[in-house]
Amino acid sequence: MSKYTEEDLEQELKTKEYEYGFYTDIESDTFAKGLNEDVVRAISKKKNEPKWMTDWRVEAFRVWEKMEEPDWANVNYPKPDFQELAYYSAPKVKPKLDSLDEVDPDLLETFKKLGISLEEQKRLANVAVDIVIDSVSVATTFKKTLGEKGIIFMPISEAIQEHPELVKKYLGTVVPTSDNFYAALNSAVFSDGSFCYIPKGVRCPMELSTYFRINEGGTGQFERTLVVADKGSYVSYLEGCTAPSRDENQLHAAVVELIALDDSEIKYSTVQNWYPGDAEGKGGVFNFVTKRAICETNAKVSWTQVETGSAVTWKYPSCILKGNNSVGEFYSIAVTNHYQQADTGTKMIHLGKNTKSTIISKGISAGKSQNSYRGLVHVGARAENARNFSQCDSLLMGNACGAHTFPYIEAKNKSAQIEHEATTSKIGEDQLFYCNQRGIDTEKAIALIVNGFSKEVLNKLPMEFAVEAQKLLEISLEGSVG
Amino acid sequence: MLKINNLHASIDDKSILKGLNIEVKAGEVHAIMGPNGAGKSTLANIVAGKEEYDVTEGVIELNGEDISELAPEERAHNGVFLSFQYPVEIPGVSVTNFIKTAINETRKAKGLEDMPAKDMLKMIREKSELLEIDRKFLSRSLNEGFSGGEKKRNEIFQMAMLEPKLAILDETDSGLDIDALRIVANGVNKLKSKDNAVIVITHYQRLLEYIVPDFVHVLHDGKIVKTGDASLALELEAKGYDWIKKEVNS
Amino acid sequence: MELKEKIVSSYLAFENDVDINSEIHDIRTEAFHNFEKLGFPTKKLEAWKYTSLNSVLKNDFSIFPNKENAIEFADVKKYFIHDIDTYKVVFIDGKYSSFLSDTTHDGKDVCLMSSALSKSKYKAVIENYFNKIAKQDNLTSLNTAFANEGAYIYIPKNVEVEKPIQIINFTTGNDAATMVQPRNLIVVEENAHVQIIERHQSLTENAVLTNVVTEIFSAKNSTVDYYKIQNDKDNASLVDNTYIEQKTNSVVSVHTFSFGGNITRNNLNFYQRGEHIDSILKGITIIEGKQHVDHHTLVHHIEPNCESHQDYKGIFDARSTGVFNGKVIVDKEAQKTNAYQQNNNVLISDKATINAKPQLEIFADDVKCSHGCTIGQLDEDALFYMQQRGIPKKEGKALLMYAFANTVLESVKIPEVKQRINKLIATKLGVNIGFDL
Ligand SMILES: Nc1ncnc2c1ncn2[C@@H]1O[C@H](COP(=O)(O)OP(=O)(O)OP(=O)(O)O)[C@@H](O)[C@H]1O
Ligand SMILES: [Mg+2]
């Protein structure tokens, strides 16, 4: 959606309901509901996976079976019934894409509604898009340009076939199958996702971008993303998602693993606007995501996220700062409105010497929503001269919502320098009046002030994403002032 | 242009304006002076539409129309500009972004297209030169960390950008150094025409040397108690307010 | 026998000594069953994530020291603030010591919980206040189950108590490891004012576990200044559960000075039930060895226009561990709340650990809440500057640490307490300089 016209925006402003709430009627090949070892094997078989992969999934499933769903996050929701979900859904008409003409016309229509016309994209934006519709990748562009640099960017299902040695080497090394309930589940049943490898010393010439989208009702989305930046390389990766509106809650349990080898840098930006449910709190996506990066010597990983969607979000993009001088950053805006609940934050685990981390989190709560920051800064005993700066600001709108901050700070090294600050505020009446006096109406004024409040984070997003993110902020706060 | 008749206003049951009358015609400059707490800023805020105040009696007409039902932004769209005595800070929103939004919202209200970016930039350049404002300043967050004088200058810059019909300057001179005072006054004078009007609220005669008023009013205890020409300001500067208070009380 | 079983089985014996037909005993019995169900807290509980009592609970504590132990004033004088006149409520191994105490019923009651619980004269106050704000958690329940002795302080309307009150609990540990569970009740009526100093002190090297519960009720316009001096022996552990309810316009401040002991856990809870309340929570922690101090604070803003100020400073040497878990809750109705929380720590050894968890839970929009938490070192430039002016490094460091902690001392209102704390800090830092900066 990096191409996002003003007409689109106008359209959105007219319809206060979720603007991507349409349902693409593509014939889908969906598994019967329910989960057991056979289903896991069937998924693997369907995807033609090698034995090591099948075994890996089965092991993860066995671990998952013994685990209990966590309930420590500050969110309340009906626990999904994992036997009521279908674990595989792929468009039946599976196009081999040589040109866009071969794509299912309905699908193209969907893209249009999303504001991304691929031709446009190809021509105008310097962005390679790996579009994932209901779990299976159907369009990959720019593959060739990337190929010339030796960059691998493909659906992970293909990577398992074409680059098994790389996948095998790194998959599950940052987020082990046993890491947590949802990570285990994802490992067992993940349908597809993206794989990206940047060779030694290569600077990826364009932003890599993936669009996720949940299409089929009642299917869980289990994405698996693996990004490996080899020594001295650089990549900026964009992830965005939209989901059509639906009444029953849908589950999204993705796992993202980033591996930043010596001297490399990964920027990972997310704009998440899964369907948040309606104003009464009906429907909406459950978003339980495990995102983690490992940073080797001198490596740097930045997570930037704009979270405006989902009924329930549970997400902590983290950095393990293993190598000396490695750097981790987390910039986040989380907006909740109506009945949304977000429990999000980060973990910065300082293990190497001279490691540095920065956390900037901006939470905006409106309506009857609950917005929590939960973070951990851990400085290990051997992490000499570790530095952390954290800033968590909350903005409350109205009197029915809540903002919560739960930072955990653990230091075991005397040379650690950790600073944590948090503030809570509201939009001042005098600020609104000032804007009104200059001819700006209240709704617009709020958007302006919220944008200002979120500036430090918006600035971290790649340009085209930043514009979209600003619009999303505006849309998600609509109707929040009465 | 502006006609106020028998205005009574209060806040939390505390009565502040007690039957105020004033008429300002296009092309005129009015100065309002008066002791601290007399109700000058209150008057300015009420004209701009601040909702905190309860208007219990009286009418405010702008170009012959009662504006009491209009929202602050609608009044702004009709050409009312208030330079605040204490401009607020809006973190993260740059001056440029703010003024761009203000202009385009006003245009939108008038059924006009957004101002093309090119014109906007040109206008910003012109007006910032007029007010001798460093361009770097415009990319900073609105009023955040601005010095007292910078805030005031920024208010006049916005006025220049918005080209209002009726500008109310609430103590815009306080906090300005001597050079800035001249610059700001020049700016105001350049914008003055036979079609618009200015109300200057001030404590000091000095600003009035630059912006010469057609009328000087003394606001005391919620009422205009004396009106004169520019010489009244000089007299006040020399004698203070006591004699007026006495006159009123006798 | 495990400590929990031992405690459970001793409840019958305890019932022989108290009036089991009283209403109070119903409260005890309920609390007893609650503890029986919950047991001791483990690290699995979020509230005990960073503090384990396991090593302490292994001791074979004697729960009811039956022998009366006497001690000489001269031997324990140093534990009193003795250079000013004070009321004193002193206990030895959980039993009241009339010899060391100085109580009063003159226009106010500064006396014993055991008599307050049994005499009809106090019935109304006990009914209104006893166990009304104490939580139903593991250790508070345990204390409530055995609640019988402690300090009882009742300050009527408009009374400004003319001198501070000291509450001191000595444990002799003469025979064996000892567990004591004092229970204090402090009721300060409208417009009244009181200053209280609390201390727990063991006199031998035997292990001690003190599980104390204090309930404080601060009525309209009242003022309470409370000082906790924690400088116990290495083998003495303390779980301090303090619950404070404040009414309109009251000001309550609690200063906690933690310099000693084995494991110290301070659960300090404020409930603001009125407007224009000010709650002040301050603490200095300076520990070394394997000491462990855990400050667990809660300020619950229930009504509008109130303030809370938290300021905790910690200096950690050797293998010591500091924990700060501060929680501020602002209810929906509590508009215009101002809540501040600061926690600053210095680690001076490679083996020391600090875990901090400053939390905000905010449900009102028109509030000002902030928390800051830092972990850092002493300013090396300042240290060099001092050395350059001839102040030895050790003293220079001590001065810097003192300056670091000083924001907490500024609000101490009893000069003698301040002097005592200054002295304790100097001793703790191993220097011989006066800190009256
Ligand atoms: N929001 C408010 N709440 C309570 N009182 C107010 C409020 N606004 C104004 N007042 C009171 O109304 C009176 C008039 O205030 P106003 O600000 O209009 O005075 P002023 O003439 O502008 O004074 P100055 O010269 O000091 O700027 C003062 O007594 C002031 O305290
Ligand atoms: Mg004024």
mmCIF file of N, CA and C in Angstrom, chain A residues 87-127:
data_model
loop_
_atom_site.group_PDB
_atom_site.id
_atom_site.type_symbol
_atom_site.label_atom_id
_atom_site.label_comp_id
_atom_site.label_asym_id
_atom_site.label_seq_id
_atom_site.Cartn_x
_atom_site.Cartn_y
_atom_site.Cartn_z
ATOM 1 N N TYR A 87 -6.336 -25.371 9.244
ATOM 2 C CA TYR A 87 -4.921 -25.024 9.278
ATOM 3 C C TYR A 87 -4.262 -24.860 7.920
ATOM 4 N N TYR A 88 -5.060 -24.940 6.882
ATOM 5 C CA TYR A 88 -4.446 -24.720 5.585
ATOM 6 C C TYR A 88 -5.456 -24.125 4.651
ATOM 7 N N SER A 89 -5.093 -23.079 4.024
ATOM 8 C CA SER A 89 -5.990 -22.481 3.052
ATOM 9 C C SER A 89 -5.164 -21.828 1.976
ATOM 10 N N ALA A 90 -5.285 -22.354 0.765
ATOM 11 C CA ALA A 90 -4.527 -21.761 -0.340
ATOM 12 C C ALA A 90 -5.480 -21.526 -1.489
ATOM 13 N N PRO A 91 -5.319 -20.444 -2.205
ATOM 14 C CA PRO A 91 -6.184 -20.250 -3.363
ATOM 15 C C PRO A 91 -6.037 -21.449 -4.294
ATOM 16 N N LYS A 92 -7.178 -21.966 -4.771
ATOM 17 C CA LYS A 92 -7.149 -23.184 -5.561
ATOM 18 C C LYS A 92 -6.499 -22.953 -6.912
ATOM 19 N N VAL A 93 -6.877 -21.819 -7.494
ATOM 20 C CA VAL A 93 -6.281 -21.494 -8.778
ATOM 21 C C VAL A 93 -4.894 -20.968 -8.446
ATOM 22 N N LYS A 94 -3.927 -21.841 -8.547
ATOM 23 C CA LYS A 94 -2.613 -21.442 -8.077
ATOM 24 C C LYS A 94 -1.765 -20.994 -9.244
ATOM 25 N N PRO A 95 -1.680 -19.724 -9.426
ATOM 26 C CA PRO A 95 -1.021 -19.264 -10.647
ATOM 27 C C PRO A 95 0.494 -19.365 -10.557
ATOM 28 N N LYS A 96 1.051 -19.811 -11.650
ATOM 29 C CA LYS A 96 2.500 -19.662 -11.825
ATOM 30 C C LYS A 96 2.657 -18.311 -12.492
ATOM 31 N N LEU A 97 3.299 -17.423 -11.830
ATOM 32 C CA LEU A 97 3.236 -16.058 -12.312
ATOM 33 C C LEU A 97 4.365 -15.681 -13.245
ATOM 34 N N ASP A 98 4.040 -15.613 -14.507
ATOM 35 C CA ASP A 98 5.019 -15.014 -15.399
ATOM 36 C C ASP A 98 4.635 -13.583 -15.668
ATOM 37 N N SER A 99 3.334 -13.365 -15.787
ATOM 38 C CA SER A 99 2.868 -11.992 -15.908
ATOM 39 C C SER A 99 1.587 -11.854 -15.101
ATOM 40 N N LEU A 100 1.212 -10.644 -14.871
ATOM 41 C CA LEU A 100 0.056 -10.393 -14.030
ATOM 42 C C LEU A 100 -1.239 -10.882 -14.658
ATOM 43 N N ASP A 101 -1.235 -11.034 -16.017
ATOM 44 C CA ASP A 101 -2.446 -11.472 -16.708
ATOM 45 C C ASP A 101 -2.933 -12.812 -16.199
ATOM 46 N N GLU A 102 -1.991 -13.583 -15.706
ATOM 47 C CA GLU A 102 -2.356 -14.930 -15.294
ATOM 48 C C GLU A 102 -3.010 -14.972 -13.921
ATOM 49 N N VAL A 103 -2.974 -13.859 -13.261
ATOM 50 C CA VAL A 103 -3.528 -13.838 -11.913
ATOM 51 C C VAL A 103 -5.053 -13.840 -11.972
ATOM 52 N N ASP A 104 -5.646 -14.571 -11.062
ATOM 53 C CA ASP A 104 -7.086 -14.607 -10.898
ATOM 54 C C ASP A 104 -7.631 -13.179 -10.876
ATOM 55 N N PRO A 105 -8.582 -12.874 -11.751
ATOM 56 C CA PRO A 105 -9.057 -11.482 -11.836
ATOM 57 C C PRO A 105 -9.628 -10.977 -10.510
ATOM 58 N N ASP A 106 -10.295 -11.871 -9.769
ATOM 59 C CA ASP A 106 -10.821 -11.462 -8.470
ATOM 60 C C ASP A 106 -9.707 -10.985 -7.545
ATOM 61 N N LEU A 107 -8.606 -11.696 -7.661
ATOM 62 C CA LEU A 107 -7.469 -11.373 -6.814
ATOM 63 C C LEU A 107 -6.927 -9.996 -7.163
ATOM 64 N N LEU A 108 -6.854 -9.771 -8.470
ATOM 65 C CA LEU A 108 -6.377 -8.460 -8.906
ATOM 66 C C LEU A 108 -7.282 -7.359 -8.371
ATOM 67 N N GLU A 109 -8.571 -7.691 -8.377
ATOM 68 C CA GLU A 109 -9.541 -6.735 -7.854
ATOM 69 C C GLU A 109 -9.241 -6.446 -6.389
ATOM 70 N N THR A 110 -8.930 -7.502 -5.662
ATOM 71 C CA THR A 110 -8.570 -7.340 -4.250
ATOM 72 C C THR A 110 -7.391 -6.399 -4.105
ATOM 73 N N PHE A 111 -6.386 -6.649 -4.924
ATOM 74 C CA PHE A 111 -5.212 -5.775 -4.864
ATOM 75 C C PHE A 111 -5.602 -4.328 -5.096
ATOM 76 N N LYS A 112 -6.511 -4.152 -6.036
ATOM 77 C CA LYS A 112 -6.939 -2.786 -6.339
ATOM 78 C C LYS A 112 -7.548 -2.140 -5.128
ATOM 79 N N LYS A 113 -8.444 -2.904 -4.474
ATOM 80 C CA LYS A 113 -9.086 -2.345 -3.287
ATOM 81 C C LYS A 113 -8.062 -2.006 -2.216
ATOM 82 N N LEU A 114 -7.036 -2.792 -2.197
ATOM 83 C CA LEU A 114 -5.973 -2.534 -1.226
ATOM 84 C C LEU A 114 -5.128 -1.333 -1.605
ATOM 85 N N GLY A 115 -5.348 -0.863 -2.805
ATOM 86 C CA GLY A 115 -4.591 0.297 -3.231
ATOM 87 C C GLY A 115 -3.259 -0.063 -3.852
ATOM 88 N N ILE A 116 -3.013 -1.341 -4.064
ATOM 89 C CA ILE A 116 -1.771 -1.693 -4.748
ATOM 90 C C ILE A 116 -2.087 -2.314 -6.079
ATOM 91 N N SER A 117 -1.839 -1.590 -7.106
ATOM 92 C CA SER A 117 -1.880 -2.207 -8.410
ATOM 93 C C SER A 117 -0.447 -2.604 -8.699
ATOM 94 N N LEU A 118 -0.284 -3.849 -9.043
ATOM 95 C CA LEU A 118 1.088 -4.341 -9.184
ATOM 96 C C LEU A 118 1.853 -3.637 -10.291
ATOM 97 N N GLU A 119 1.141 -3.393 -11.415
ATOM 98 C CA GLU A 119 1.827 -2.713 -12.527
ATOM 99 C C GLU A 119 2.361 -1.370 -12.048
ATOM 100 N N GLU A 120 1.434 -0.679 -11.379
ATOM 101 C CA GLU A 120 1.796 0.618 -10.817
ATOM 102 C C GLU A 120 3.040 0.482 -9.954
ATOM 103 N N GLN A 121 2.924 -0.498 -9.091
ATOM 104 C CA GLN A 121 4.022 -0.731 -8.149
ATOM 105 C C GLN A 121 5.327 -0.964 -8.873
ATOM 106 N N LYS A 122 5.236 -1.844 -9.842
ATOM 107 C CA LYS A 122 6.451 -2.172 -10.584
ATOM 108 C C LYS A 122 7.058 -0.917 -11.175
ATOM 109 N N ARG A 123 6.194 -0.115 -11.771
ATOM 110 C CA ARG A 123 6.708 1.050 -12.461
ATOM 111 C C ARG A 123 7.133 2.152 -11.494
ATOM 112 N N LEU A 124 6.246 2.465 -10.590
ATOM 113 C CA LEU A 124 6.460 3.667 -9.784
ATOM 114 C C LEU A 124 7.368 3.465 -8.569
ATOM 115 N N ALA A 125 7.087 2.408 -7.860
ATOM 116 C CA ALA A 125 7.805 2.274 -6.594
ATOM 117 C C ALA A 125 8.967 1.322 -6.747
ATOM 118 N N ASN A 126 9.983 1.625 -6.073
ATOM 119 C CA ASN A 126 11.162 0.787 -6.125
ATOM 120 C C ASN A 126 11.053 -0.286 -5.042
ATOM 121 N N VAL A 127 9.915 -0.978 -5.055
ATOM 122 C CA VAL A 127 9.643 -1.915 -3.976
ATOM 123 C C VAL A 127 9.349 -3.290 -4.541
#
